[in-house]
Each structure stands twice: as structure tokens, then as C-alpha cells.
Short mmCIF file of C-alpha atoms and ligand atoms in Angstrom, two decimals:
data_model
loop_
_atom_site.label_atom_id
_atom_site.label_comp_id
_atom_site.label_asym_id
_atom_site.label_seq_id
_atom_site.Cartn_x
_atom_site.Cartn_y
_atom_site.Cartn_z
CA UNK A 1 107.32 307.39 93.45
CA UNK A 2 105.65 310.37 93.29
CA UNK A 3 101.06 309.36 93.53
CA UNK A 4 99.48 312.66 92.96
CA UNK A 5 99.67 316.43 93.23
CA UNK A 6 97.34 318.46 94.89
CA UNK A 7 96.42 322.36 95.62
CA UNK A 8 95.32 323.23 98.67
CA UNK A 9 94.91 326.97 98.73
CA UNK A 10 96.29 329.24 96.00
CA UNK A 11 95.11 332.77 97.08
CA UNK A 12 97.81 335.22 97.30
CA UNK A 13 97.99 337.74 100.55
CA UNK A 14 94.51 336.80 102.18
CA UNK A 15 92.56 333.67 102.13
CA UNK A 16 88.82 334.23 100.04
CA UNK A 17 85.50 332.61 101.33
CA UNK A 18 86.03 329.95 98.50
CA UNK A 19 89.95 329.49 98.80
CA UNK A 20 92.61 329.97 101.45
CA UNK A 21 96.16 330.59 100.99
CA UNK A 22 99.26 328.42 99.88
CA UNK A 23 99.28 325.26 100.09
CA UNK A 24 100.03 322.01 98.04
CA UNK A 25 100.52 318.32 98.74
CA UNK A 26 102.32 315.67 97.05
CA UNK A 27 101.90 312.45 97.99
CA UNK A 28 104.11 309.36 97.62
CA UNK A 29 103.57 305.43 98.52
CA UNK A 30 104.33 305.44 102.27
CA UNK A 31 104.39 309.28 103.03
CA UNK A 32 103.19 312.97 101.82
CA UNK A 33 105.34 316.44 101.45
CA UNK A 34 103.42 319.36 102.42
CA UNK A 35 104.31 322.83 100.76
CA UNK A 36 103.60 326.09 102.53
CA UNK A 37 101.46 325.73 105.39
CA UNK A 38 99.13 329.15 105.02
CA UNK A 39 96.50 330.30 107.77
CA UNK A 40 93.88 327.49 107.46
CA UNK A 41 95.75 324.60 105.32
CA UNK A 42 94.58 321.98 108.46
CA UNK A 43 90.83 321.95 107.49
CA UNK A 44 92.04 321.99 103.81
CA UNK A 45 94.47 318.94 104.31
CA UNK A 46 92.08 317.39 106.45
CA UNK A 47 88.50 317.73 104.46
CA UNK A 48 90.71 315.38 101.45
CA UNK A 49 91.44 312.80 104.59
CA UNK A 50 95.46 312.93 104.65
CA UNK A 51 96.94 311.07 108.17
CA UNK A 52 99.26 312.68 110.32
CA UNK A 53 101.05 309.31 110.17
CA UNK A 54 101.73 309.98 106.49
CA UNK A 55 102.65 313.56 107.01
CA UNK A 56 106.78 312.88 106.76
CA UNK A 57 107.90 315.88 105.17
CA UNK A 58 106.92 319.52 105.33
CA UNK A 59 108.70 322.39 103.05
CA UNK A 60 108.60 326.00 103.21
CA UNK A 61 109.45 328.80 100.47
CA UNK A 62 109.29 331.88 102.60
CA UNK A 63 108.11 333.56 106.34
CA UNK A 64 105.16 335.70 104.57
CA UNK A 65 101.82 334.83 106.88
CA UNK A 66 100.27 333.12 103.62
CA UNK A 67 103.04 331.06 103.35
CA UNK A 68 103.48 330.00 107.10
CA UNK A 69 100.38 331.08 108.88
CA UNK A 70 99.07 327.58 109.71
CA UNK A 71 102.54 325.66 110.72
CA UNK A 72 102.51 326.34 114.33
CA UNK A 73 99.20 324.99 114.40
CA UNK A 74 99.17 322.32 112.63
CA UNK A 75 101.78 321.44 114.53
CA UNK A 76 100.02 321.54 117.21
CA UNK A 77 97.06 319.77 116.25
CA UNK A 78 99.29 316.66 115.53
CA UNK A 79 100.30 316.99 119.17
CA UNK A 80 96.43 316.95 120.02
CA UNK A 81 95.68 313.67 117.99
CA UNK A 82 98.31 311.78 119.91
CA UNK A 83 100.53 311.06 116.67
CA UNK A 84 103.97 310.08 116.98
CA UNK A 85 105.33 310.02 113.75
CA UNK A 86 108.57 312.33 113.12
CA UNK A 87 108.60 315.00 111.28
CA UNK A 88 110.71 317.06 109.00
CA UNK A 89 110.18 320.78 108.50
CA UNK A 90 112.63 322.51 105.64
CA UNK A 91 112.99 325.95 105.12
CA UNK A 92 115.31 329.46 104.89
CA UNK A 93 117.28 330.50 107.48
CA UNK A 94 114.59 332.30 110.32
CA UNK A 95 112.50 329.16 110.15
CA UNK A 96 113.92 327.42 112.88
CA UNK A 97 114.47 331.18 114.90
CA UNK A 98 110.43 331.21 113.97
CA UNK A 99 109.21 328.08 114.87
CA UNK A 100 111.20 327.95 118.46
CA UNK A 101 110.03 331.33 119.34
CA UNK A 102 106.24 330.42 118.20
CA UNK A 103 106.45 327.26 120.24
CA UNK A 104 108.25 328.62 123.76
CA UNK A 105 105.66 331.70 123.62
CA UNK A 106 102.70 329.18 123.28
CA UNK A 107 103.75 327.52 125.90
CA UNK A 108 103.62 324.03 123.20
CA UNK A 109 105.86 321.19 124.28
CA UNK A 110 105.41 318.68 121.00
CA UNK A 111 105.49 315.32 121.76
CA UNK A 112 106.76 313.98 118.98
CA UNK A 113 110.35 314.18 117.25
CA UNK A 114 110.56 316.96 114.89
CA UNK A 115 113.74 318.53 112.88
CA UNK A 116 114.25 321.47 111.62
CA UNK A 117 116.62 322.08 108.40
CA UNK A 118 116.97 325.57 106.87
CA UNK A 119 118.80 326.13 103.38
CA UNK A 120 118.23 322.93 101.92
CA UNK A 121 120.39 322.87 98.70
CA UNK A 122 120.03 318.56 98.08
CA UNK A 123 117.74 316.82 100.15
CA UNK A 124 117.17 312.87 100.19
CA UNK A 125 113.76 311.59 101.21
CA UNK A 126 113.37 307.91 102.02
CA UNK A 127 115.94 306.97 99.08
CA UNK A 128 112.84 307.86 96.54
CA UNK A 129 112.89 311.76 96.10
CA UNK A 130 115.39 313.90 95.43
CA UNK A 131 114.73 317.21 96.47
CA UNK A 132 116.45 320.85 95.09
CA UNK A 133 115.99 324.39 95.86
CA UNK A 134 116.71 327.52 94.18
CA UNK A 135 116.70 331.19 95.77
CA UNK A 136 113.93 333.21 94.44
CA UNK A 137 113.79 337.23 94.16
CA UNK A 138 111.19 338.36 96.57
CA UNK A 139 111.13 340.98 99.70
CA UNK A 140 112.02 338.05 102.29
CA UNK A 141 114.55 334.96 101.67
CA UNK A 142 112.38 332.41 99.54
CA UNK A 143 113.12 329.37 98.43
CA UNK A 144 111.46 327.15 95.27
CA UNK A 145 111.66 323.61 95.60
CA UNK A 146 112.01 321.01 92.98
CA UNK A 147 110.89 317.39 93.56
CA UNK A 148 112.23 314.55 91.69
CA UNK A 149 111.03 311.06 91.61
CA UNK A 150 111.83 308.03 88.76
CA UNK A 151 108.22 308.63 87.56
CA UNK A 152 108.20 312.55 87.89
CA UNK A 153 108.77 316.00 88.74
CA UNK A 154 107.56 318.84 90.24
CA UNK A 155 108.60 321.97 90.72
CA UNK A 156 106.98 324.80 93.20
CA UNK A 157 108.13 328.34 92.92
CA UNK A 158 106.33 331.15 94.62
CA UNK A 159 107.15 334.09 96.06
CA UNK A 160 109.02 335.56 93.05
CA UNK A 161 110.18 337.84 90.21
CA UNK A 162 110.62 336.10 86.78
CA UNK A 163 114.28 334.94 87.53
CA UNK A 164 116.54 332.49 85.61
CA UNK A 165 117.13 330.57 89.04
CA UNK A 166 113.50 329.32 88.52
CA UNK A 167 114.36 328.45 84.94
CA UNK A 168 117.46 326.22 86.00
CA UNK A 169 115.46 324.51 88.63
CA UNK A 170 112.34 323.63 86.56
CA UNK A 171 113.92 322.59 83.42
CA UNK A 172 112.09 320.39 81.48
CA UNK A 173 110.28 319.27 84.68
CA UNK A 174 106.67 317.40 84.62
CA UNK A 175 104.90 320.22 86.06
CA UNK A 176 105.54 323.65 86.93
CA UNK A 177 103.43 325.56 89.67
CA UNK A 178 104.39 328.88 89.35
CA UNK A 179 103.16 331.95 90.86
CA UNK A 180 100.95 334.47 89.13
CA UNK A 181 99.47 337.17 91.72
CA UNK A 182 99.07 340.10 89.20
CA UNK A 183 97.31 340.62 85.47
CA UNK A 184 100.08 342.03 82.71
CA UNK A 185 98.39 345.35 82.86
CA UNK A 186 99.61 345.53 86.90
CA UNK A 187 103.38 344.89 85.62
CA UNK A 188 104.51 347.75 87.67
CA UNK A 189 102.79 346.30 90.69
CA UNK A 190 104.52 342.91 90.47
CA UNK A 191 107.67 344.40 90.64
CA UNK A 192 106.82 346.61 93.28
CA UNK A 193 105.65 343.55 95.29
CA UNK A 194 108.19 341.15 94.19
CA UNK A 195 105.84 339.12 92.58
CA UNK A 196 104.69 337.28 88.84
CA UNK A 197 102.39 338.61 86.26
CA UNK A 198 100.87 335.76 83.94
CA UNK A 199 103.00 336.96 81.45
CA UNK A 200 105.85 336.12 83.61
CA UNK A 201 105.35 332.64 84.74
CA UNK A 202 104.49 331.81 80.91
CA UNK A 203 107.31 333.42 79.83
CA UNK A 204 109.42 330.87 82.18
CA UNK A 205 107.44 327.73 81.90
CA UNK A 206 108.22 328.25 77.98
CA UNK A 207 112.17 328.92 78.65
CA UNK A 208 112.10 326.03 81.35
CA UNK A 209 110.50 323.44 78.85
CA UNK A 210 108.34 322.92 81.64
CA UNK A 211 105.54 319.95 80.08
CA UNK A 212 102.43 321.79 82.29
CA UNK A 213 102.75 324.48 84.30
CA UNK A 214 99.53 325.27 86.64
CA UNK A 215 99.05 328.49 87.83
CA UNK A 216 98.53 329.49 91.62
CA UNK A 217 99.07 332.39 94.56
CA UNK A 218 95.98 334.39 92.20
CA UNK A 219 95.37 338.36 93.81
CA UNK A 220 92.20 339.44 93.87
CA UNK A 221 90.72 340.16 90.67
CA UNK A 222 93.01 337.55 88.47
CA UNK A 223 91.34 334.08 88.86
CA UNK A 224 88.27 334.54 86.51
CA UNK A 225 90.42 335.96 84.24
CA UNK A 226 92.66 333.07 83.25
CA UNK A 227 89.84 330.22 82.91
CA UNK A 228 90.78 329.58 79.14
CA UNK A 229 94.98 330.14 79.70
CA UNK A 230 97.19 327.04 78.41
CA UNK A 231 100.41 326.04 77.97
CA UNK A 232 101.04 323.00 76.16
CA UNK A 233 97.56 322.61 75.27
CA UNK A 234 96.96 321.82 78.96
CA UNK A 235 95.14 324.34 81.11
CA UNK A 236 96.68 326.03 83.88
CA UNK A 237 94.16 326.96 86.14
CA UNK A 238 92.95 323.90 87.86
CA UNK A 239 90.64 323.02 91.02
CA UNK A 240 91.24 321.27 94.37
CA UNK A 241 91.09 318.13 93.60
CA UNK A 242 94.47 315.67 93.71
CA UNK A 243 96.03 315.48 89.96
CA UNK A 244 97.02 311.33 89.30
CA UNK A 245 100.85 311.52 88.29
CA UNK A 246 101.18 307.86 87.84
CA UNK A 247 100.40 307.88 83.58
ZN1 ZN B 1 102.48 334.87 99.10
ZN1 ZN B 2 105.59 336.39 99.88
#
């Protein structure tokens, strides 16, 4: 059973004074999944008081610093507070190249058990979510995730171009976090980057039959300029706080 949804950073590139870079939390009855693990998602994850002990289950969509930037050390930090739960890490191919190679060059032995899965296609967590990915079409190998639980459904894609993988994988999902870096006057740059204008992710969350899609992984200038955007007569710019999925 899927509890509630939460954003932890959604700048794209480089974290802002008022909000670092990807992140997002779902959390379940005896666990959480973390998604993305950008440069500073520790203090983020731990100023709304998660537990390490709950922390089961981390995904991630690509190797891009925003994406990854924080992993080794959060890592880490669970070493420091003496947990010993196991953990999970999924991810595209270099992950496990990446986090070895991080690890042996800081000199970090982690205490704990940890595993690390790359190209996940059908994933199984604790017999209550069902877990999908799709490839996305961005610079690096990137992944979007889909989780599924009796109640609901959620589906993260970011890093991408608008692509009919994401459309597959989100259809008629609960919600749909999809990227949006760049305003539909910087089309040109989006493609040049690999990366969503608004246009873009509405244009999938429509042909998806997504119910909600929230926005996320804003550029610079883009966030005060969506405050009023909907979809389903829901907005899809929302704040930090956890979103109830339980009705
Ligand atoms: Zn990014
Ligand atoms: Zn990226």
C-alpha cells in the first residue's frame, strides 16, 4: 500500500537557495522508496523525519550529478548512525561500476548489507509493489520508473524527451511526475539538452490518461511561471510537503 508521495528537490542542473535537486519519496506501511538521490537530498529526507530503518528501497533514473550527487553519502551517513537495515539500490547499467568505484576511493567499508541491481525491467517489493521501468531518451542511459500498489500508482520520469515509452509506462496511472526543465519558447533548447518543455509533459500526461500529473526538475527561470498550470483541474506545481494517497 502505497501512504504518501513526496518531493524532495525538483530543481533541474543546480540546486537553488530555496530547493535542491531530484528527489522524491514514497512511502509505504513498513518501508519507503527513495527516487534520485541529488547533492543534498539527506538534510531534505531528514528535516521531514524519515528512519534509515524504513529506508528499504532506493531507485535511480540516470548518473547526471542532480540525479546521483547525494547517494554515496547518504550512504554513508547510514553507516555513521549505526543502522543495519539492508538496502536495495536499482539503477542502469554504470550504477553498480559507480557506486564500487565511489566507495573503494573513499576508503567506505558499509556495514550493512546492500545490493545493487541495474536494468530493472519487473521488480517485486515486499509482495506489495510492483515496480516497472521504461528507457527514456536523454544524453546518458535513464530509466523512468512506475510504481504500482492495490491502492495506487505512480509514475516518475525524468531525464527525457517526450517519448511514447513514457506514455506506455504511465498509462492511466494515479499520478504522473514528469519532467519540465524548459518554457515552450526554449523548444530548441530541450532538444538540445534532451530534456521536456511544459508543453511536452502535458502533451503526454494527456496521451497517458495520466489522473494528475505534477510537474518537477524546473530550470531556472520556469517555476514562477507555471503557478496557475493544471491538468485535470488539479494543479501541477506543488510544494514539499508529503501528498496523502490513501483517498
Ligand atoms: Zn536532471
Ligand atoms: Zn539528466
Amino acid at each position: 500500500m502505497i501512504n504518501t508521495f513526496q518531493i524532495l528537490g525538483m530543481s533541474a542542473g543546480s540546486p537553488q537557495l530555496d530547493q535542491g535537486v531530484s528527489s522524491y519519496m514514497i512511502s509505504c506501511s513498513n518501508y519507503d522508496i527513495m527516487i534520485d538521490c541529488g547533492e543534498g537530498t539527506y538534510l531534505e529526507w531528514l528535516k521531514h523525519k524519515y528512519s534509515w530503518n524504513k529506508l528499504r528501497y532506493i531507485f535511480i533514473t540516470h548518473l547526471h550529478p542532480d540525479h546521483i550527487g547525494g547517494l554515496i553519502n547518504l550512504l554513508f551517513y547510514k553507516k555513521l548512525s549505526n543502522s543495519n537495515t539492508p538496502i536495495i539500490i536499482y539503477g542502469p547499467k554504470r550504477l553498480k561500476e559507480y557506486v564500487d568505484f565511489n566507495l573503494i576511493m573513499q576508503n567506505i567499508n558499509l556495514s550493512y548489507s546492500y545490493k545493487i541491481l541495474t536494468n530493472p525491467k519487473f521488480e517485486k517489493l515486499n509482495d506489495d509493489i510492483f515496480v516497472e521501468s521504461a528507457i527514456m531518451k536523454h544524453s546518458v542511459k535513464c530509466l523512468s520508473y512506475r510504481f504500482n500498489a492495490l491502492n495506487f500508482s505512480i509514475v516518475i520520469a525524468t531525464d527525457t524527451l517526450p517519448t511514447d515509452n513514457t506514455v506506455y509506462l504511465a498509462s492511466n496511472c494515479d499520478i504522473l511526475v514528469h519532467e519540465c526543465t524548459f518554457m515552450n519558447y526554449n523548444l530548441e533548447k530541450a532538444k538540445q539538452t534532451y530534456h521536456s518543455t511544459l508543453n511536452d509533459a502535458l502533451y503526454i500526461a494527456e496521451k497517458a490518461k495520466a489522473k494528475r500529473l505534477i510537474l518537477s526538475h524546473f530550470g531556472n527561470e520556469i517555476k514562477n511561471k507555471i503557478d496557475n498550470v493544471s491538468f485535470n483541474n488539479q494543479k501541477c506545481l506543488i510544494n514539499n510537503n508529503r501528498i496523502n494517497c490513501n483517498g
